[in-house]
Amino acid sequence: MKNFFLNSMGIICSLGSGKERVRETLFSPIDPSGLTITDRYSPGRNLYCGVVATELPDISDRHPSFRTRNNALCLKALSEIKPEVDAAISKFGRTRVAVVLGTSTPGLTEGLIARRHYEKSGTWPVGFSMVEQELGSLADFVAAELGTAGIAHVISTACSSGAKSLASGARILNAGLADAVIVGGCDVLGEFTVAGFCALEAISGARCNPLSVHRSGINLGEGAAIFLMTLEEGPVRLAGWGETSDAHHISAPDPTGKGATAAMRLALNRAGLSPNSIDYLNLHGTGTRQNDEMESLAVSDVFGERLVVSSTKPLTGHTLAGAGAIEAAFCWMTLTENSEGVVPPHWWDGNFDPNLRPLHIANPGYRLGRSPRYVLSNSFAFGGNNASLLLGAS
């Protein structure tokens, strides 16, 4: 197996824009609370949401099918690594750079606005394109922006999409189909998405509280994280990954955690590492009763109580298809410029649910006391679609 390096990374989420700003807030010993209380996406009901407040690029001059907030958000993250990407295109050629991204919300907000216009006037808004809502729009947009002519596609497996894009990018490199791949994930907040999760009774009226006996559901958020992946040595390596599908239920996880357990073990096996080699685990950690029960069981089965863990969703909300990439970006930052081994803290009320398997939780200020070597990130999606990414310092 070849080595797959994450040479550079760009990020935007409710914690800020750019890896330096996000690093500062992510590792802060004082709760940065990236969530906003708003009814913007749930008229008449205030909810905690991970809203991106940063001004996004103006893409009003792009083709009508590309004029979406989803694309603008992704472009903002991409802009942070544009010089490195341009250098890769110059070195390898347009046809040898691929684009593989995870998303699930392309054009949803724009489509909802257009539909309301149609209901009032009987006509669609001038300039509106149905193509905005195609799942492949994000990859097509990024390829068009960069001028690449290689493989370009989107993965849309709900909350595992962003994580699975990295695994897919590695397979493309391993097969020799490209010399560089733009990988990552992006999703935006919108009324449609929030209404769907409210209908599932999965939304918490308070800040999400993973692993607490008082947890009551998720918060939603938006954001994007983009990586340049090549076979050339870089600061972080995608050392392994595991993907499984337990197909237990359309929205609920398998309570036995078998699919999640298998995904983590596949990642370890692919990397040729033992559980004791891992320094930190970023939990899927949504704060729903079912996810936390399943995930604590799976993590305990693989790692026992030794491994330090945290959920970063109380900081960003659940960014859905962007979550796996954003949390991989948090792991990327944990592995770089971090001689004290500070890990992303778990912000919660501190009341661990005694019905869960015991876990070693990274409370604010926790440090390994040395540079981390390997970290793992979990992403679990509707339909029992599970993905675990294992990243290592180069």
Tab-separated table of C-alpha atoms in Angstrom:
chain	number	residue	atom	x	y	z
A	1	MET	CA	0.000	0.000	0.000
A	2	LYS	CA	1.268	3.463	-0.884
A	3	ASN	CA	1.514	6.348	1.562
A	4	PHE	CA	-1.202	9.008	1.248
A	5	PHE	CA	-0.329	12.451	2.530
A	6	LEU	CA	-2.632	15.326	3.434
A	7	ASN	CA	-0.246	18.030	2.291
A	8	SER	CA	-2.374	21.076	3.072
A	9	MET	CA	-5.747	21.857	4.610
A	10	GLY	CA	-8.318	24.652	4.480
A	11	ILE	CA	-11.273	24.997	6.830
A	12	ILE	CA	-14.260	27.160	7.667
A	13	CYS	CA	-16.873	26.464	10.336
A	14	SER	CA	-18.613	28.210	13.203
A	15	LEU	CA	-15.279	28.390	15.063
A	16	GLY	CA	-13.883	30.662	12.360
A	17	SER	CA	-12.238	30.723	8.956
A	18	GLY	CA	-8.731	29.414	8.332
A	19	LYS	CA	-6.708	26.861	10.239
A	20	GLU	CA	-4.926	29.379	12.475
A	21	ARG	CA	-8.159	30.928	13.740
A	22	VAL	CA	-9.861	27.547	14.095
A	23	ARG	CA	-6.830	26.101	15.908
A	24	GLU	CA	-6.935	28.967	18.394
A	25	THR	CA	-10.608	28.455	19.214
A	26	LEU	CA	-10.592	24.655	19.037
A	27	PHE	CA	-7.833	24.220	21.634
A	28	SER	CA	-8.882	27.121	23.842
A	29	PRO	CA	-9.124	26.236	27.567
A	30	ILE	CA	-12.009	28.713	27.736
A	31	ASP	CA	-15.221	27.534	26.079
A	32	PRO	CA	-15.351	29.296	22.672
A	33	SER	CA	-18.967	28.182	22.149
A	34	GLY	CA	-19.188	28.397	18.395
A	35	LEU	CA	-22.958	27.911	18.442
A	36	THR	CA	-25.523	30.652	17.801
A	37	ILE	CA	-29.069	30.760	19.170
A	38	THR	CA	-31.298	31.572	16.209
A	39	ASP	CA	-34.655	30.840	14.589
A	40	ARG	CA	-33.322	31.638	11.116
A	41	TYR	CA	-33.729	27.992	10.068
A	42	SER	CA	-36.643	27.122	12.359
A	43	PRO	CA	-39.124	30.026	12.311
A	44	GLY	CA	-40.733	30.464	15.720
A	45	ARG	CA	-38.305	28.128	17.488
A	46	ASN	CA	-34.860	29.235	18.670
A	47	LEU	CA	-32.204	26.562	18.257
A	48	TYR	CA	-28.474	26.289	18.840
A	49	CYS	CA	-26.795	26.194	15.407
A	50	GLY	CA	-23.211	26.202	14.197
A	51	VAL	CA	-23.570	29.199	11.882
A	52	VAL	CA	-20.688	30.418	9.716
A	53	ALA	CA	-20.538	34.188	10.206
A	54	THR	CA	-17.574	34.818	7.896
A	55	GLU	CA	-18.312	36.647	4.652
A	56	LEU	CA	-18.210	34.195	1.749
A	57	PRO	CA	-16.868	34.764	-1.779
A	58	ASP	CA	-19.229	36.436	-4.254
A	59	ILE	CA	-20.004	33.862	-6.940
A	60	SER	CA	-22.880	35.739	-8.572
A	61	ASP	CA	-20.914	35.897	-11.826
A	62	ARG	CA	-20.551	32.105	-12.062
A	63	HIS	CA	-22.786	29.879	-14.192
A	64	PRO	CA	-26.351	29.903	-12.774
A	65	SER	CA	-26.087	26.255	-11.776
A	66	PHE	CA	-23.124	27.082	-9.479
A	67	ARG	CA	-24.581	30.066	-7.557
A	68	THR	CA	-25.237	28.369	-4.220
A	69	ARG	CA	-24.134	29.003	-0.654
A	70	ASN	CA	-22.818	25.443	-0.541
A	71	ASN	CA	-20.384	26.205	-3.349
A	72	ALA	CA	-19.393	29.574	-1.881
A	73	LEU	CA	-18.678	27.965	1.488
A	74	CYS	CA	-16.511	25.305	-0.122
A	75	LEU	CA	-14.692	27.929	-2.175
A	76	LYS	CA	-13.804	29.829	0.998
A	77	ALA	CA	-12.141	26.728	2.475
A	78	LEU	CA	-10.462	25.927	-0.842
A	79	SER	CA	-8.997	29.429	-1.085
A	80	GLU	CA	-6.772	28.721	1.924
A	81	ILE	CA	-4.875	26.020	0.003
A	82	LYS	CA	-5.248	27.453	-3.514
A	83	PRO	CA	-1.489	28.129	-3.972
A	84	GLU	CA	-0.609	24.511	-3.133
A	85	VAL	CA	-3.389	23.201	-5.372
A	86	ASP	CA	-2.299	25.425	-8.266
A	87	ALA	CA	1.266	24.157	-7.839
A	88	ALA	CA	0.028	20.550	-7.990
A	89	ILE	CA	-1.952	21.271	-11.163
A	90	SER	CA	1.100	22.911	-12.734
A	91	LYS	CA	3.289	19.960	-11.760
A	92	PHE	CA	1.008	17.049	-12.628
A	93	GLY	CA	-1.284	18.504	-15.299
A	94	ARG	CA	-5.023	19.235	-15.352
A	95	THR	CA	-6.045	15.659	-16.147
A	96	ARG	CA	-4.033	14.196	-13.274
A	97	VAL	CA	-5.747	16.139	-10.476
A	98	ALA	CA	-9.010	14.643	-9.202
A	99	VAL	CA	-11.802	16.149	-7.092
A	100	VAL	CA	-13.731	13.957	-4.625
A	101	LEU	CA	-15.977	15.752	-2.124
A	102	GLY	CA	-18.755	14.874	0.306
A	103	THR	CA	-21.972	16.881	0.466
A	104	SER	CA	-25.728	16.520	0.930
A	105	THR	CA	-27.149	20.062	0.736
A	106	PRO	CA	-26.345	21.481	-2.736
A	107	GLY	CA	-28.950	24.042	-3.760
A	108	LEU	CA	-31.467	23.117	-1.048
A	109	THR	CA	-31.862	26.646	0.287
A	110	GLU	CA	-31.906	28.158	-3.173
A	111	GLY	CA	-34.461	25.577	-4.283
A	112	LEU	CA	-36.707	26.361	-1.316
A	113	ILE	CA	-36.566	30.090	-2.065
A	114	ALA	CA	-37.321	29.422	-5.731
A	115	ARG	CA	-40.245	27.154	-4.843
A	116	ARG	CA	-41.785	29.835	-2.639
A	117	HIS	CA	-41.408	32.339	-5.449
A	118	TYR	CA	-43.128	29.920	-7.811
A	119	GLU	CA	-46.014	29.379	-5.390
A	120	LYS	CA	-46.607	33.124	-5.199
A	121	SER	CA	-46.081	34.107	-8.842
A	122	GLY	CA	-46.488	30.941	-10.902
A	123	THR	CA	-43.027	31.445	-12.385
A	124	TRP	CA	-39.537	30.443	-11.354
A	125	PRO	CA	-37.120	33.234	-10.387
A	126	VAL	CA	-34.997	34.697	-13.175
A	127	GLY	CA	-31.641	32.921	-13.240
A	128	PHE	CA	-32.742	29.953	-11.132
A	129	SER	CA	-31.395	26.615	-12.341
A	130	MET	CA	-32.703	23.227	-11.206
A	131	VAL	CA	-29.166	21.931	-11.759
A	132	GLU	CA	-28.133	23.758	-8.582
A	133	GLN	CA	-29.638	20.862	-6.642
A	134	GLU	CA	-27.685	18.083	-8.351
A	135	LEU	CA	-25.494	16.236	-5.839
A	136	GLY	CA	-22.534	16.401	-8.218
A	137	SER	CA	-22.685	20.192	-8.388
A	138	LEU	CA	-20.011	20.739	-5.740
A	139	ALA	CA	-17.340	18.646	-7.484
A	140	ASP	CA	-18.214	20.164	-10.861
A	141	PHE	CA	-17.932	23.647	-9.376
A	142	VAL	CA	-14.541	23.017	-7.759
A	143	ALA	CA	-13.183	21.408	-10.936
A	144	ALA	CA	-14.394	24.405	-12.951
A	145	GLU	CA	-12.838	26.860	-10.476
A	146	LEU	CA	-9.494	25.082	-10.579
A	147	GLY	CA	-9.540	24.222	-14.267
A	148	THR	CA	-8.944	20.530	-13.624
A	149	ALA	CA	-10.023	17.824	-16.074
A	150	GLY	CA	-9.522	14.670	-14.030
A	151	ILE	CA	-11.983	12.540	-12.068
A	152	ALA	CA	-14.602	14.689	-10.319
A	153	HIS	CA	-17.419	13.260	-8.248
A	154	VAL	CA	-19.387	13.683	-5.034
A	155	ILE	CA	-19.999	11.173	-2.261
A	156	SER	CA	-23.337	11.593	-0.498
A	157	THR	CA	-23.717	9.048	2.281
A	158	ALA	CA	-25.125	11.509	4.823
A	159	CYS	CA	-22.862	12.108	7.820
A	160	SER	CA	-20.024	9.841	6.670
A	161	SER	CA	-19.626	11.621	3.298
A	162	GLY	CA	-16.714	13.892	4.196
A	163	ALA	CA	-14.751	11.068	5.807
A	164	LYS	CA	-15.402	8.704	2.917
A	165	SER	CA	-14.086	11.290	0.442
A	166	LEU	CA	-10.618	10.891	1.973
A	167	ALA	CA	-10.762	7.109	1.662
A	168	SER	CA	-11.977	7.428	-1.934
A	169	GLY	CA	-9.165	9.866	-2.732
A	170	ALA	CA	-6.597	7.403	-1.397
A	171	ARG	CA	-8.015	4.638	-3.580
A	172	ILE	CA	-7.771	6.880	-6.650
A	173	LEU	CA	-4.112	7.589	-5.898
A	174	ASN	CA	-3.410	3.931	-5.173
A	175	ALA	CA	-4.934	2.923	-8.518
A	176	GLY	CA	-2.780	5.437	-10.374
A	177	LEU	CA	-5.813	7.333	-11.699
A	178	ALA	CA	-4.475	10.669	-10.447
A	179	ASP	CA	-1.365	12.195	-8.893
A	180	ALA	CA	-3.250	14.583	-6.617
A	181	VAL	CA	-6.787	14.656	-5.244
A	182	ILE	CA	-8.815	17.477	-3.717
A	183	VAL	CA	-10.795	15.792	-0.932
A	184	GLY	CA	-13.068	17.005	1.842
A	185	GLY	CA	-16.660	17.820	2.660
A	186	CYS	CA	-19.091	20.705	2.833
A	187	ASP	CA	-22.683	21.279	3.925
A	188	VAL	CA	-24.780	24.343	4.754
A	189	LEU	CA	-27.609	25.052	7.138
A	190	GLY	CA	-31.111	25.496	5.790
A	191	GLU	CA	-34.766	25.263	6.770
A	192	PHE	CA	-35.264	22.022	4.855
A	193	THR	CA	-32.503	20.179	6.729
A	194	VAL	CA	-33.446	21.544	10.140
A	195	ALA	CA	-37.129	20.688	9.591
A	196	GLY	CA	-36.158	17.131	8.686
A	197	PHE	CA	-34.199	16.567	11.885
A	198	CYS	CA	-36.924	18.243	13.920
A	199	ALA	CA	-39.393	15.759	12.408
A	200	LEU	CA	-37.126	12.957	13.615
A	201	GLU	CA	-37.249	14.530	17.102
A	202	ALA	CA	-33.439	14.500	17.055
A	203	ILE	CA	-32.810	18.224	17.669
A	204	SER	CA	-31.915	19.404	21.163
A	205	GLY	CA	-33.428	22.635	22.455
A	206	ALA	CA	-30.196	23.220	24.374
A	207	ARG	CA	-26.531	22.959	23.466
A	208	CYS	CA	-25.781	19.341	22.616
A	209	ASN	CA	-24.293	17.400	25.519
A	210	PRO	CA	-22.591	14.207	24.272
A	211	LEU	CA	-22.120	11.392	26.813
A	212	SER	CA	-24.080	13.234	29.502
A	213	VAL	CA	-26.977	11.646	31.315
A	214	HIS	CA	-28.823	14.878	30.432
A	215	ARG	CA	-28.183	14.736	26.672
A	216	SER	CA	-31.239	15.375	24.520
A	217	GLY	CA	-30.145	15.377	20.872
A	218	ILE	CA	-28.067	17.165	18.292
A	219	ASN	CA	-27.384	20.707	17.158
A	220	LEU	CA	-26.900	21.304	13.442
A	221	GLY	CA	-24.124	23.323	11.856
A	222	GLU	CA	-22.418	24.185	8.590
A	223	GLY	CA	-18.866	24.264	7.351
A	224	ALA	CA	-16.254	22.864	4.994
A	225	ALA	CA	-12.795	21.341	5.168
A	226	ILE	CA	-10.690	20.695	2.069
A	227	PHE	CA	-7.384	18.826	1.731
A	228	LEU	CA	-4.784	18.395	-0.975
A	229	MET	CA	-3.860	14.692	-0.954
A	230	THR	CA	-0.837	13.332	-2.839
A	231	LEU	CA	1.791	10.610	-2.610
A	232	GLU	CA	4.437	13.242	-1.873
A	233	GLU	CA	5.456	13.553	1.778
A	234	GLY	CA	3.504	16.082	3.812
A	235	PRO	CA	2.831	16.917	7.469
A	236	VAL	CA	0.032	14.365	7.990
A	237	ARG	CA	-0.561	10.923	6.534
A	238	LEU	CA	-3.847	9.095	6.022
A	239	ALA	CA	-2.492	5.922	7.574
A	240	GLY	CA	-5.690	3.892	7.454
A	241	TRP	CA	-9.429	3.909	7.102
A	242	GLY	CA	-12.351	1.592	7.690
A	243	GLU	CA	-15.757	1.603	6.023
A	244	THR	CA	-18.690	-0.628	6.920
A	245	SER	CA	-22.440	-0.718	6.428
A	246	ASP	CA	-24.620	-2.461	8.976
A	247	ALA	CA	-27.968	-1.393	7.400
A	248	HIS	CA	-29.694	-1.817	10.751
A	249	HIS	CA	-32.212	1.017	10.320
A	250	ILE	CA	-32.767	3.985	8.031
A	251	SER	CA	-31.876	6.511	10.755
A	252	ALA	CA	-30.994	4.661	13.987
A	253	PRO	CA	-27.589	3.027	14.564
A	254	ASP	CA	-27.188	-0.653	15.314
A	255	PRO	CA	-27.281	-0.711	19.141
A	256	THR	CA	-24.644	-3.458	19.248
A	257	GLY	CA	-22.096	-1.124	17.615
A	258	LYS	CA	-20.810	-3.956	15.410
A	259	GLY	CA	-20.495	-1.811	12.291
A	260	ALA	CA	-18.697	0.973	14.165
A	261	THR	CA	-16.385	-1.534	15.859
A	262	ALA	CA	-15.545	-3.133	12.523
A	263	ALA	CA	-14.806	0.254	10.913
A	264	MET	CA	-12.308	1.168	13.640
A	265	ARG	CA	-10.620	-2.225	13.477
A	266	LEU	CA	-10.371	-2.044	9.689
A	267	ALA	CA	-8.656	1.341	10.006
A	268	LEU	CA	-6.187	-0.079	12.525
A	269	ASN	CA	-5.518	-3.162	10.387
A	270	ARG	CA	-4.971	-1.117	7.240
A	271	ALA	CA	-2.453	1.022	9.103
A	272	GLY	CA	-0.791	-2.021	10.681
A	273	LEU	CA	-1.279	-0.588	14.160
A	274	SER	CA	-2.530	-1.880	17.502
A	275	PRO	CA	-5.178	-0.034	19.546
A	276	ASN	CA	-2.427	1.034	21.965
A	277	SER	CA	-0.782	3.065	19.166
A	278	ILE	CA	-3.629	5.604	19.015
A	279	ASP	CA	-3.283	8.777	21.089
A	280	TYR	CA	-6.705	10.382	20.628
A	281	LEU	CA	-10.134	9.626	19.161
A	282	ASN	CA	-12.551	12.232	17.832
A	283	LEU	CA	-15.963	10.720	18.504
A	284	HIS	CA	-18.914	10.977	16.166
A	285	GLY	CA	-20.455	12.138	19.444
A	286	THR	CA	-23.770	13.598	18.343
A	287	GLY	CA	-25.417	13.706	21.758
A	288	THR	CA	-28.400	11.544	20.814
A	289	ARG	CA	-29.176	8.766	23.248
A	290	GLN	CA	-28.802	6.056	20.613
A	291	ASN	CA	-25.536	7.245	19.061
A	292	ASP	CA	-23.746	7.705	22.372
A	293	GLU	CA	-24.879	4.311	23.653
A	294	MET	CA	-23.696	2.596	20.483
A	295	GLU	CA	-20.437	4.517	20.125
A	296	SER	CA	-19.333	4.194	23.752
A	297	LEU	CA	-19.884	0.443	23.453
A	298	ALA	CA	-17.886	0.229	20.205
A	299	VAL	CA	-15.008	2.402	21.451
A	300	SER	CA	-14.825	0.431	24.694
A	301	ASP	CA	-14.732	-2.861	22.791
A	302	VAL	CA	-11.764	-1.701	20.699
A	303	PHE	CA	-9.813	0.527	23.100
A	304	GLY	CA	-11.106	-0.050	26.613
A	305	GLU	CA	-10.860	3.027	28.866
A	306	ARG	CA	-7.260	3.950	27.995
A	307	LEU	CA	-7.781	6.124	24.914
A	308	VAL	CA	-8.613	9.792	25.451
A	309	VAL	CA	-11.710	10.844	23.501
A	310	SER	CA	-13.848	13.904	22.853
A	311	SER	CA	-16.724	15.120	20.721
A	312	THR	CA	-16.283	18.493	19.011
A	313	LYS	CA	-19.928	18.840	17.977
A	314	PRO	CA	-20.781	21.085	20.965
A	315	LEU	CA	-18.409	23.567	19.272
A	316	THR	CA	-19.548	23.316	15.647
A	317	GLY	CA	-22.892	21.561	15.638
A	318	HIS	CA	-23.279	18.503	13.461
A	319	THR	CA	-22.182	19.636	10.007
A	320	LEU	CA	-23.609	16.496	8.377
A	321	ALA	CA	-21.735	15.650	5.150
A	322	GLY	CA	-19.035	18.116	6.170
A	323	ALA	CA	-18.531	16.609	9.627
A	324	GLY	CA	-16.123	13.812	8.703
A	325	ALA	CA	-13.840	16.222	6.835
A	326	ILE	CA	-14.031	18.994	9.441
A	327	GLU	CA	-13.242	16.566	12.251
A	328	ALA	CA	-10.407	15.090	10.177
A	329	ALA	CA	-9.149	18.669	9.918
A	330	PHE	CA	-9.296	18.924	13.718
A	331	CYS	CA	-7.205	15.755	13.855
A	332	TRP	CA	-4.811	17.237	11.255
A	333	MET	CA	-4.329	20.222	13.577
A	334	THR	CA	-3.865	17.922	16.574
A	335	LEU	CA	-0.970	16.230	14.766
A	336	THR	CA	0.798	19.426	13.658
A	337	GLU	CA	2.554	22.150	15.672
A	338	ASN	CA	1.476	20.504	18.915
A	339	SER	CA	4.483	19.504	21.008
A	340	GLU	CA	2.434	19.430	24.227
A	341	GLY	CA	-0.190	17.105	22.783
A	342	VAL	CA	-3.202	19.323	23.437
A	343	VAL	CA	-6.341	17.537	22.198
A	344	PRO	CA	-9.744	19.004	21.297
A	345	PRO	CA	-11.639	19.342	24.596
A	346	HIS	CA	-15.007	17.800	25.304
A	347	TRP	CA	-17.357	20.628	26.340
A	348	TRP	CA	-20.314	19.284	28.345
A	349	ASP	CA	-21.946	19.437	31.770
A	350	GLY	CA	-19.643	16.750	33.195
A	351	ASN	CA	-22.445	14.380	34.204
A	352	PHE	CA	-21.419	11.121	32.539
A	353	ASP	CA	-24.282	8.740	31.832
A	354	PRO	CA	-23.673	5.710	34.103
A	355	ASN	CA	-25.470	3.494	31.593
A	356	LEU	CA	-22.722	4.104	29.015
A	357	ARG	CA	-19.467	2.193	28.810
A	358	PRO	CA	-16.780	4.173	30.708
A	359	LEU	CA	-14.561	6.356	28.509
A	360	HIS	CA	-11.504	8.548	29.123
A	361	ILE	CA	-12.900	11.987	28.273
A	362	ALA	CA	-10.619	14.874	27.300
A	363	ASN	CA	-11.788	17.630	29.589
A	364	PRO	CA	-10.563	21.178	28.846
A	365	GLY	CA	-6.820	21.578	29.377
A	366	TYR	CA	-5.983	17.902	28.868
A	367	ARG	CA	-2.516	17.306	27.373
A	368	LEU	CA	-0.670	14.182	26.356
A	369	GLY	CA	2.634	15.814	27.336
A	370	ARG	CA	4.209	14.966	23.960
A	371	SER	CA	3.501	15.292	20.268
A	372	PRO	CA	0.675	12.973	19.169
A	373	ARG	CA	1.599	10.225	16.697
A	374	TYR	CA	-1.718	8.731	15.591
A	375	VAL	CA	-5.322	9.860	15.977
A	376	LEU	CA	-8.645	8.389	14.883
A	377	SER	CA	-11.898	10.058	13.811
A	378	ASN	CA	-15.327	8.401	13.656
A	379	SER	CA	-18.230	9.313	11.373
A	380	PHE	CA	-21.478	7.332	11.452
A	381	ALA	CA	-24.380	7.996	9.104
A	382	PHE	CA	-27.993	7.138	8.403
A	383	GLY	CA	-28.480	3.673	7.011
A	384	GLY	CA	-25.659	2.281	9.138
A	385	ASN	CA	-22.928	3.786	6.952
A	386	ASN	CA	-19.787	3.909	9.105
A	387	ALA	CA	-16.351	5.409	8.458
A	388	SER	CA	-13.243	5.701	10.602
A	389	LEU	CA	-10.140	7.646	9.534
A	390	LEU	CA	-6.718	7.016	11.066
A	391	LEU	CA	-4.284	9.901	10.647
A	392	GLY	CA	-0.590	9.867	11.524
A	393	ALA	CA	2.095	12.508	11.920
A	394	SER	CA	4.785	12.294	9.244
